Coordinates of C-alpha atoms in Angstrom, one line a residue:
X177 CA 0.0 0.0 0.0
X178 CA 2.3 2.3 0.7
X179 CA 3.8 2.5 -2.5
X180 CA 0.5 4.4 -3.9
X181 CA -0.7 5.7 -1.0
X182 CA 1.2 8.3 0.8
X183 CA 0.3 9.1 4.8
X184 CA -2.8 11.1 5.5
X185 CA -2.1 14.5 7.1
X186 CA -3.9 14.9 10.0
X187 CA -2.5 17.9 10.9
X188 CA -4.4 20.1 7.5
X189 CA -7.7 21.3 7.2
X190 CA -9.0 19.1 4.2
X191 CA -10.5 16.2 5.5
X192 CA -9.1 13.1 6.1
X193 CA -11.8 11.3 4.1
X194 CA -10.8 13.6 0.9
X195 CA -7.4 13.3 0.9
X196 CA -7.6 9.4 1.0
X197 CA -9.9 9.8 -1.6
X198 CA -7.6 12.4 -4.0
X199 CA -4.9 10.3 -3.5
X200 CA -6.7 7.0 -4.5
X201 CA -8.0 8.9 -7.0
X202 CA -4.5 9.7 -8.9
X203 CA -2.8 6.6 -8.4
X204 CA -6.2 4.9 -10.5
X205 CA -5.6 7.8 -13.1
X206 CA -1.7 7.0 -13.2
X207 CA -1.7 3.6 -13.2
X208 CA -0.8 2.9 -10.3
X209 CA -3.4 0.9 -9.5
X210 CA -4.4 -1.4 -12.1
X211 CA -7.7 -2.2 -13.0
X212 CA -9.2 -4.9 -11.3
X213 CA -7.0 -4.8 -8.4
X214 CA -8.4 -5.3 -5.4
X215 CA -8.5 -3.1 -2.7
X216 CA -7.6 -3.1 1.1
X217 CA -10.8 -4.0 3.3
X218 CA -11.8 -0.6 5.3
X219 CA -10.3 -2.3 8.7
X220 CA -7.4 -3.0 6.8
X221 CA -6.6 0.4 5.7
X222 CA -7.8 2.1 8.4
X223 CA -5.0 0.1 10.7
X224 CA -2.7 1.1 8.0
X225 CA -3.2 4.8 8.0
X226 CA -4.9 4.7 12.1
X227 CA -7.7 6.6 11.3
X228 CA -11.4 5.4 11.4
X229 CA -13.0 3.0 9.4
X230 CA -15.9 5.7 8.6
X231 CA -13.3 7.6 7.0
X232 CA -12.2 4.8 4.9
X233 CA -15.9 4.2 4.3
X234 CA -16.8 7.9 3.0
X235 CA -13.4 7.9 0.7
X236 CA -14.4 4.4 -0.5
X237 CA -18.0 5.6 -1.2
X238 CA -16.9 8.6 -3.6
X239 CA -14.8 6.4 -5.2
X240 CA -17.7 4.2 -5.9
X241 CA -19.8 7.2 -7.2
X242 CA -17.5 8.9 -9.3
X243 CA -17.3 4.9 -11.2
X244 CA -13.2 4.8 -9.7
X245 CA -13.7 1.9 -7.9
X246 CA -16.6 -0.9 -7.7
X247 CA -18.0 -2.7 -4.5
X248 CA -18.9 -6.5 -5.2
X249 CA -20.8 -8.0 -2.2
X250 CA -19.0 -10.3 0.4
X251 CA -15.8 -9.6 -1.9
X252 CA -14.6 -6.2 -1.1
X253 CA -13.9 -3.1 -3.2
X254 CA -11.8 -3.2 -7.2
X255 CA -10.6 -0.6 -9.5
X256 CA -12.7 0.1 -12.3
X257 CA -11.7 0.7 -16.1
X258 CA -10.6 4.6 -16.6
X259 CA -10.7 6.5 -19.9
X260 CA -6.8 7.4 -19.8
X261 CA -6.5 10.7 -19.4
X262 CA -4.5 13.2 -21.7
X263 CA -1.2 14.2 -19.6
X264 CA -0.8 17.3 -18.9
X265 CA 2.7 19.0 -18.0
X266 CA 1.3 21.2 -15.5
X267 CA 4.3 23.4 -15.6
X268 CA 3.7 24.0 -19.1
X269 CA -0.3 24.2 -18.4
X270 CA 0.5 27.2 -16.0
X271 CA 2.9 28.6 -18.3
X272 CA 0.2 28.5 -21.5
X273 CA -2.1 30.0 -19.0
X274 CA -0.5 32.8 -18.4
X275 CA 0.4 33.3 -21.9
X276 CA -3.5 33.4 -22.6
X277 CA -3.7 36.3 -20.0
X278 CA -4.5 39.4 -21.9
X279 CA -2.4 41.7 -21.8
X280 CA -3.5 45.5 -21.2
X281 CA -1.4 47.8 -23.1
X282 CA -0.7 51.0 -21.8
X283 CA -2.4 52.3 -25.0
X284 CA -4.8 50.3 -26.6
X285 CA -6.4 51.2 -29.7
X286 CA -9.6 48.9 -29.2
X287 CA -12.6 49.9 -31.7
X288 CA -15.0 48.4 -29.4
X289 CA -14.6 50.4 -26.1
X290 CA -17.4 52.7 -25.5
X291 CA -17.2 55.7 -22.9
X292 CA -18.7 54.8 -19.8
X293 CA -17.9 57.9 -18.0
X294 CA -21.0 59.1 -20.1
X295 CA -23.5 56.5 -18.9
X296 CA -27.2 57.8 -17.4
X297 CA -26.5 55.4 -14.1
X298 CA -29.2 57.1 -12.4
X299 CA -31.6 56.9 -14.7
X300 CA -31.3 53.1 -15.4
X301 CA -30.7 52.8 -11.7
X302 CA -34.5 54.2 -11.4
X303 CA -35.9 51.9 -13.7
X304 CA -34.0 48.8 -12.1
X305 CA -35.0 49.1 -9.2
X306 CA -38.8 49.7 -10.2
X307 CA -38.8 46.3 -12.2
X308 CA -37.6 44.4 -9.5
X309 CA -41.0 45.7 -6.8
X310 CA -43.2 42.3 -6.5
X311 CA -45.8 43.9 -8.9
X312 CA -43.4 42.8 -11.2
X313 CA -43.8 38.9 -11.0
X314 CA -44.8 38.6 -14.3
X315 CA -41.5 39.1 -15.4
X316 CA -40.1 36.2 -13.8
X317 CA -42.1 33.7 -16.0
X318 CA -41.0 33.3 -20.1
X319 CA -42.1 35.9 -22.2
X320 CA -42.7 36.4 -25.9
X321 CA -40.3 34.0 -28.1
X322 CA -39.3 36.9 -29.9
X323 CA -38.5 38.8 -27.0
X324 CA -41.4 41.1 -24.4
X325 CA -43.7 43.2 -27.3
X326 CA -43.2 46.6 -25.1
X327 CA -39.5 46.4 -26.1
X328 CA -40.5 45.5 -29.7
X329 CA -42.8 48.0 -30.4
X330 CA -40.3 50.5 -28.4
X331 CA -37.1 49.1 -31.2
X332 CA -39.5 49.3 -34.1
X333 CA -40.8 53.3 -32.9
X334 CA -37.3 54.0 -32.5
X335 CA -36.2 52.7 -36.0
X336 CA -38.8 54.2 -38.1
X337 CA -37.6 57.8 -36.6
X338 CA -34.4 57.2 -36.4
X339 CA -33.5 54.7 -39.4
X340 CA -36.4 55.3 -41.5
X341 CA -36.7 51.2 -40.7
X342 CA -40.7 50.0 -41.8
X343 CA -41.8 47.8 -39.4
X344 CA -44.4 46.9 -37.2
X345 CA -43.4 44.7 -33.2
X346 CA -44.2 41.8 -34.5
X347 CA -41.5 41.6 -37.0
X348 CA -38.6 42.3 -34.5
X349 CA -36.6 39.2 -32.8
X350 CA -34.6 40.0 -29.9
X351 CA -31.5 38.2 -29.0
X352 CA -28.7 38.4 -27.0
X353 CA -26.0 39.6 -29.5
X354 CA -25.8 39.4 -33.1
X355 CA -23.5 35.9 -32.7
X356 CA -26.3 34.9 -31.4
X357 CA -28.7 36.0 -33.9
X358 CA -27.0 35.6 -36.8
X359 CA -26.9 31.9 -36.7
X360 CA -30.8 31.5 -36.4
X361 CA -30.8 33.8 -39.7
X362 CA -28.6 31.3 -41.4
X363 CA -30.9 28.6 -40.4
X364 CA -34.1 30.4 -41.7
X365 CA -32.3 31.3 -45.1
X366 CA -31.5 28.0 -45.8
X367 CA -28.5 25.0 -46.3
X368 CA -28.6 25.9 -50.1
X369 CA -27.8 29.5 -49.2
X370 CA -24.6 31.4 -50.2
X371 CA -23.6 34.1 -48.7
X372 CA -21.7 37.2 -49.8
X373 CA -19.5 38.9 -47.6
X374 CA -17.3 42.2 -47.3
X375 CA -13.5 41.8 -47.9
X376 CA -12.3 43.1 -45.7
X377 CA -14.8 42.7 -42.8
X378 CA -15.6 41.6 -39.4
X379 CA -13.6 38.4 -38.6
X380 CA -16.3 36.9 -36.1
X381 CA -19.3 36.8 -38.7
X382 CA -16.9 35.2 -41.3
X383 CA -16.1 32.4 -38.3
X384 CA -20.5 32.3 -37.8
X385 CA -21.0 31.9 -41.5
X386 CA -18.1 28.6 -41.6
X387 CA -19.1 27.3 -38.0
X388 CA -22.5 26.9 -39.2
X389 CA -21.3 24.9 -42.3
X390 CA -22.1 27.7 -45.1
X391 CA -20.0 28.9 -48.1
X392 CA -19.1 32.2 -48.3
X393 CA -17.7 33.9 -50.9
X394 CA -15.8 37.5 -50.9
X395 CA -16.8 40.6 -52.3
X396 CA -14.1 43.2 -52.4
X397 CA -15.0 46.6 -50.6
X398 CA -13.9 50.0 -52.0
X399 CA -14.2 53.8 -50.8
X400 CA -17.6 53.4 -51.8
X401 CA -18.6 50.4 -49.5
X402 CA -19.2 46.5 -51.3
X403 CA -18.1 46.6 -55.1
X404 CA -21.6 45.0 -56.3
X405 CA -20.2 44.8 -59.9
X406 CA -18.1 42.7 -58.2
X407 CA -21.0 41.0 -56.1
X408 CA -22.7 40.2 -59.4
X409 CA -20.3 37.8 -61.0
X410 CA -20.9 35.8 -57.8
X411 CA -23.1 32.7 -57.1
X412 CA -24.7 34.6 -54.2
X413 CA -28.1 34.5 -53.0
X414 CA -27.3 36.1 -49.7
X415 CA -25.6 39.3 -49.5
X416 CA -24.0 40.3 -45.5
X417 CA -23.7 44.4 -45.6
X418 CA -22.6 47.2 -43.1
X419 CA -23.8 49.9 -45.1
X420 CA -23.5 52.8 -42.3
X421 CA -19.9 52.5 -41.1
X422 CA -18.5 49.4 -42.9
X423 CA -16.1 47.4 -40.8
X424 CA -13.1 47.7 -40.5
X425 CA -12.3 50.4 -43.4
X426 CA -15.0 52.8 -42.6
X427 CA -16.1 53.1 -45.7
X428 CA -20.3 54.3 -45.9
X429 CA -22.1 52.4 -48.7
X430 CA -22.8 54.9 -51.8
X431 CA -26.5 56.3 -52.5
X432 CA -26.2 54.8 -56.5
X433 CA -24.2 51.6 -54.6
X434 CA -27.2 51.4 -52.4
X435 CA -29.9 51.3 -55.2
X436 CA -27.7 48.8 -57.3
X437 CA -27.7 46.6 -54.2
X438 CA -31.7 46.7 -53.8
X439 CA -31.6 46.1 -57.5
X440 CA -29.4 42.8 -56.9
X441 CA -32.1 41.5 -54.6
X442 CA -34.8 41.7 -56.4
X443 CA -33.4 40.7 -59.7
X444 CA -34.4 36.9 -58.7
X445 CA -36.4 35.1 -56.7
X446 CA -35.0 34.2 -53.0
X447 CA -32.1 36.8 -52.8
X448 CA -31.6 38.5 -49.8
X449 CA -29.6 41.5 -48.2
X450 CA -29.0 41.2 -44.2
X451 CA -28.2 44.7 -43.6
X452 CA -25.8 44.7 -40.5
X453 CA -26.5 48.7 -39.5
X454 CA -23.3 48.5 -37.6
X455 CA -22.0 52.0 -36.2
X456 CA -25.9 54.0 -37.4
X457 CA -25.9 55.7 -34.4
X458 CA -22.8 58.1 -34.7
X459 CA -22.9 59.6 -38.1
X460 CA -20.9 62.9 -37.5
X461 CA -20.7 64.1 -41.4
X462 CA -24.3 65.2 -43.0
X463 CA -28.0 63.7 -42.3
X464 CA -28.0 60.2 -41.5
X465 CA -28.1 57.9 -44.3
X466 CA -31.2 55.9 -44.5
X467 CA -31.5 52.0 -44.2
X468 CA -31.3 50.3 -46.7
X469 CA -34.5 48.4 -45.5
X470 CA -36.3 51.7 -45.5
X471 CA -35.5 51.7 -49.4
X472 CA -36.7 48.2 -49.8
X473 CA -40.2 47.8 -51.9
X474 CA -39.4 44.2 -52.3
X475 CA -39.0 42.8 -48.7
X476 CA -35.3 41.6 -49.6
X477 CA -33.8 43.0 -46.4
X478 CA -33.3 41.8 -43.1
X479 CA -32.2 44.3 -40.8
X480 CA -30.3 43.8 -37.8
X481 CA -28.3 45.7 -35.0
X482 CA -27.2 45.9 -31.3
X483 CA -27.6 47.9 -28.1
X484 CA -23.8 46.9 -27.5
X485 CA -22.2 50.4 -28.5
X486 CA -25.1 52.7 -28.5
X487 CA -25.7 51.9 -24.8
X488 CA -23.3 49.2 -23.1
X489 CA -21.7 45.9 -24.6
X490 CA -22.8 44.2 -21.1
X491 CA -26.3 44.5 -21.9
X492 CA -26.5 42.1 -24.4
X493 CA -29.4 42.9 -26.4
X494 CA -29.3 42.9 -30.1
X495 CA -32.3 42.2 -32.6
X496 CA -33.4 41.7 -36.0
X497 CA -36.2 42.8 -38.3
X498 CA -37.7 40.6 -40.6
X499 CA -39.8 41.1 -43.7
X500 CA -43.2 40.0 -43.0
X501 CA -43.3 37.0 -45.8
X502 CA -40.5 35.3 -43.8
X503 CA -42.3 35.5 -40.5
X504 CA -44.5 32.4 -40.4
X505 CA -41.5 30.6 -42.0
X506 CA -39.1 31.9 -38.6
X507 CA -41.9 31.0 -36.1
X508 CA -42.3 27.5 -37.7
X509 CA -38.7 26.5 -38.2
X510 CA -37.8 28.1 -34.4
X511 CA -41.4 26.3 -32.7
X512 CA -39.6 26.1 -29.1
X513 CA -37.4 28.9 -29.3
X514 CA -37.4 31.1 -26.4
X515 CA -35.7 34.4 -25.9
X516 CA -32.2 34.6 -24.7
X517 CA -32.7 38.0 -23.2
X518 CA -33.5 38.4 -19.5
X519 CA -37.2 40.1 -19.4
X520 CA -35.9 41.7 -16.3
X521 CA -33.5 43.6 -19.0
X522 CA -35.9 43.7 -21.5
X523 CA -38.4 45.6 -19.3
X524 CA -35.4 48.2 -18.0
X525 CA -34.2 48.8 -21.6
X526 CA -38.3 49.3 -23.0
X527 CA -38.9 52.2 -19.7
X528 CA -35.5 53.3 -20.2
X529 CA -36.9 54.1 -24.0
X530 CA -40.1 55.1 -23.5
X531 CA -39.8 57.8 -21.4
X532 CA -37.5 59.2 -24.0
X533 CA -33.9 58.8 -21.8
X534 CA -32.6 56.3 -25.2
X535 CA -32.9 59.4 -27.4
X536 CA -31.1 62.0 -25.2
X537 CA -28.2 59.4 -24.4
X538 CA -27.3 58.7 -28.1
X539 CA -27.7 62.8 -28.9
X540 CA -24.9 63.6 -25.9
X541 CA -23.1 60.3 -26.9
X542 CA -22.8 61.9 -30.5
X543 CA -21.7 65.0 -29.6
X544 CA -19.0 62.9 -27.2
X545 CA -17.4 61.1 -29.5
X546 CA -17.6 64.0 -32.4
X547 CA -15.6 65.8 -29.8
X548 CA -13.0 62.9 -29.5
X549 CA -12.9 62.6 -32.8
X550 CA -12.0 66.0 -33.3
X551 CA -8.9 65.9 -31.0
X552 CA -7.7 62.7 -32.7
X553 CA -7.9 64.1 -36.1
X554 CA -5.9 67.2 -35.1
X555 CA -3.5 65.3 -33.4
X556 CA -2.7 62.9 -36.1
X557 CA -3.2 66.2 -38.5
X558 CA 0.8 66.6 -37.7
X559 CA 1.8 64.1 -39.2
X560 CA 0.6 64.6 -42.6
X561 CA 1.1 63.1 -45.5
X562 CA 3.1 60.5 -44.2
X563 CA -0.4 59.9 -42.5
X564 CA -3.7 59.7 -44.1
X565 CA -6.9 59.4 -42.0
X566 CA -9.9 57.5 -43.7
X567 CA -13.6 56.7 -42.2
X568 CA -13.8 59.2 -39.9
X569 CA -17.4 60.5 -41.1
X570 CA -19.1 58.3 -38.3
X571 CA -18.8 55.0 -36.3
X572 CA -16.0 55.0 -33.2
X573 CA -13.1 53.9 -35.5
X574 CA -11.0 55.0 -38.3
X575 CA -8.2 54.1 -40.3
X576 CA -4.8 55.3 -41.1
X577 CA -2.8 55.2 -44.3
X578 CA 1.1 55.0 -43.8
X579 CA 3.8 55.9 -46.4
X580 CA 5.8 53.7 -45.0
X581 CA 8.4 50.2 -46.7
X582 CA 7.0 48.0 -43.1
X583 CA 3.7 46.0 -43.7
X584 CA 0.7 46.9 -41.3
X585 CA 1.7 43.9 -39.3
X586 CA 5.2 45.3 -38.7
X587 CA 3.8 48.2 -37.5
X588 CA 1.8 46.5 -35.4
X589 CA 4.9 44.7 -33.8
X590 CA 6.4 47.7 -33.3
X591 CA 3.8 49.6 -31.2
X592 CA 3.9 46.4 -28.9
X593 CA 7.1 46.8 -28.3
X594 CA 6.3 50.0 -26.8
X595 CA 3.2 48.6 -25.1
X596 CA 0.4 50.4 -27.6
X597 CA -1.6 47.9 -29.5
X598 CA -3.3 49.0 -33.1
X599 CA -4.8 46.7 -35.1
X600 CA -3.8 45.6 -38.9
X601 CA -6.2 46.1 -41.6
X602 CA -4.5 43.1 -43.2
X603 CA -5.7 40.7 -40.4
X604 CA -9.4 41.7 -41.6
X605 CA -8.9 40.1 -45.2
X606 CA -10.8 36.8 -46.4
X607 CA -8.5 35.9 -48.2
X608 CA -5.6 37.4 -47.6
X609 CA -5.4 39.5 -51.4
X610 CA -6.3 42.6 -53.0
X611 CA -4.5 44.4 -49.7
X612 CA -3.4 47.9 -50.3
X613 CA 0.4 47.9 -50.6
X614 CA 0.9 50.7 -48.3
X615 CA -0.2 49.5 -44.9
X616 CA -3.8 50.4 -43.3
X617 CA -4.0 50.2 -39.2
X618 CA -7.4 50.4 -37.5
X619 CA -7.6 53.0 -34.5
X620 CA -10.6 53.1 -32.5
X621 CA -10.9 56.2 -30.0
X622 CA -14.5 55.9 -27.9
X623 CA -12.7 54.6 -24.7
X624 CA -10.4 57.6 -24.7
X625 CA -10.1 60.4 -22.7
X626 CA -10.2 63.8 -25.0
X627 CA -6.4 64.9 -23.2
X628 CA -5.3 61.7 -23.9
X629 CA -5.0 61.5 -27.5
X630 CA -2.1 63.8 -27.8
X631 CA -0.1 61.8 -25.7
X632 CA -0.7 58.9 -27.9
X633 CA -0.6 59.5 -31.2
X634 CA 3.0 61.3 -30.4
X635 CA 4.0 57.6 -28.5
X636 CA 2.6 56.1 -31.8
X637 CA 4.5 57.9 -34.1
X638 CA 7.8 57.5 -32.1
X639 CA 6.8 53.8 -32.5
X640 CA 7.1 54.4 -35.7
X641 CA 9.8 56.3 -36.2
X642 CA 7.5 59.1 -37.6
X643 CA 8.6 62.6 -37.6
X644 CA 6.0 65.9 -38.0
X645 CA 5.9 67.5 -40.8

């Protein structure tokens, strides 16, 4: 025995009966003990080790639960057959761990942090603590498939003003996220489906599209948003747009490209456009564009978008709109679907809305981040024309142009190495061709205090080994 089984501590505060049982656990996983050997009786062991045989008993009886070991009447106890397990170097497991720790930069570039400074905490704290009062039981039981219809017809009031989006609460789904979304879309549209999708664009919808076993094919992007010249010569039925602030080169979808993409839709029978309106909500250059689902006579477009940046990326409430002839076929391919969304949340978000507080946020949000725009622009501004700045008429990103022999991912390396991160336009590509041959870097700036930016486009550049002009 006591070449498996080391002494029991008595001394530590784990107790005796789990340590006997850890360690009989490893030796089975190790090999120690083979299977089908036969154990030492509880009166046995507990002589062995001098503590009682209850202790031996409650080890013994995990052991027996967890399928380790098997108890055969009148006989005693015997090791059971064990799936071998993988082995693990645990120095190496700690060391890969913290390798996957991520690392904040000093300076980080991220296009997805909002400014939370900004949020209306005691507004939202108001209507949270209303929904919770125990008039409010009702929310505790499932809702709406589709998500609570006072949040719908809230989303759908809120589009038509805001979007120009046609549509009545019954065609809005709510979801939590777009990832999560997006996938019942590709479901409804069908296995035959092919989809069209922006090159460059948004790495996580390309990884939906292929985890969900559905070919994709690239259509290149230009100033002037999708090339759908380019989307015509394509075996397409489904194209994937973000028309308002296309990701990641900022790019805002022409007026003529907009029609021409309508026109695509409706040329044949069972084409759609899911219109991601990514970025709507901070347009800082003219009157909004509308949707393109506004434009739609033909009910080709299924509209979709997310509370993540126009209020918080905790919340977790996205949604889609879908035309009404696709409806029946949603609620009968998705019979036992229910929503993902707390109605708790749902009920906070549709108050919050209602009593107007929605509105006013995203109006001083604008203003916010037109301002932080502003100070990034003049701060990068010095380094012109070594520098160009592209897609800053709305969304929380834009995108630089370097004159410079390093690719984008060099660059990248080298603001690392002075603890900034940026991101490469490059890495955006699916596949990786048509890339511009002077490198692109994507700079996001809503997480940013307005002093700050000075400060770190001039660490940047000196990354860089940029001088001003």
């Amino acid at each position: 025995m006591d070449i498996w089984l080391n002494q029991v501590d008595k001394s530590s505060p784990t107790p005796l009966y789990e340590q006997l049982y850890h360690e009989m656990k490893e030796a089975i996983i190790r090999g120690d003990l083979e299977v089908g050997t036969k154990l030492p009786s509880k009166r046995q062991l507990s002589e062995f080790l001098a503590i009682s045989q209850t202790t031996i008993e409650l080890a013994y009886g995990q052991l027996v639960a967890e399928g380790f070991i098997k108890a055969v009447a009148r006989s005693g106890y015997y090791v059971e057959q064990v799936e071998e397990l993988a082995y693990v170097d645990e120095t190496r497991m700690e060391h890969e761990q913290s390798e996957s720790l991520k690392h904040v930069y000093s300076i980080d570039f991220n296009s997805g942090r909002i400014d939370t400074s900004a949020f209306p905490f005691n507004q939202w704290r108001k209507y949270a603590k209303e929904v919770l009062d125990e008039t409010s039981r009702d929310l505790l039981l499932l809702g709406h498939p589709q998500g609570d219809v006072e949040l719908r017809q809230e989303i759908a009031s809120y589009l038509y003003s805001s979007r120009g989006v046609r549509c009545t609460a019954q065609q809005v789904v709510i979801g939590s996220g777009t990832e999560q979304l997006m996938p019942l879309l590709i479901r409804l549209l069908g296995k035959q489906s092919v989809f069209a999708i922006e090159n460059p664009g948004y790495p996580m919808t390309h990884h939906i599209f292929d985890n969900n076993d559905r070919k994709t094919l690239a259509v290149p992007v230009d100033e002037d948003g999708m090339q759908v010249a380019e989307l015509d010569k394509k075996p397409a039925n489904v194209a994937y747009v973000t028309p308002s602030h296309q990701f990641p080169t900022g790019a805002i979808l022409s007026a003529s490209r907009r029609v021409q993409l309508l026109n695509w839709a409706s040329a044949k029978e069972g084409r759609y456009i899911i219109e991601d309106d990514y970025d709507s909500e901070f347009r800082y250059v003219g009157k909004p564009i509308p949707s393109l689902q506004g434009m739609d006579q033909r009910e080709r477009v299924i509209y979709i978008s997310t509370f993540s940046k126009s209020l918080m990326p905790s919340l977790r409430i996205a949604y889609f709109v879908l035309p009404m002839h696709l409806l029946q076929a949603y609620r009968q391919t998705f019979p036992y679907y229910s929503s993902t969304v707390p109605r708790l949340d749902q009920h906070v978000l549709a108050q919050f809305m209602r009593d107007g507080h929605f509105s006013k946020h995203l109006n001083r949000m604008r203003k916010l981040y037109r301002k932080k725009l502003e100070k990034l622009t003049q701060a990068l501004d010095a380094y012109k024309p070594t520098v160009q700045i592209s897609g800053e008429q709305a969304g929380m990103h834009i995108v630089l142009t370097i004159d410079s022999e390093s690719s984008d991912s060099e660059l990248v390396e080298l603001a690392k190495q002075q603890d900034i991160r940026v991101y490469a336009l490059s890495d955006y590509h699916h596949p990786t061709e048509n890339i511009p041959s002077n490198p692109q870097v994507l700079i996001g700036f809503g997480g940013f205090e307005e002093e700050a930016f000075g400060p770190a486009i001039e660490a940047l550049m000196k990354a860089w080994h940029i001088k001003k002009a």
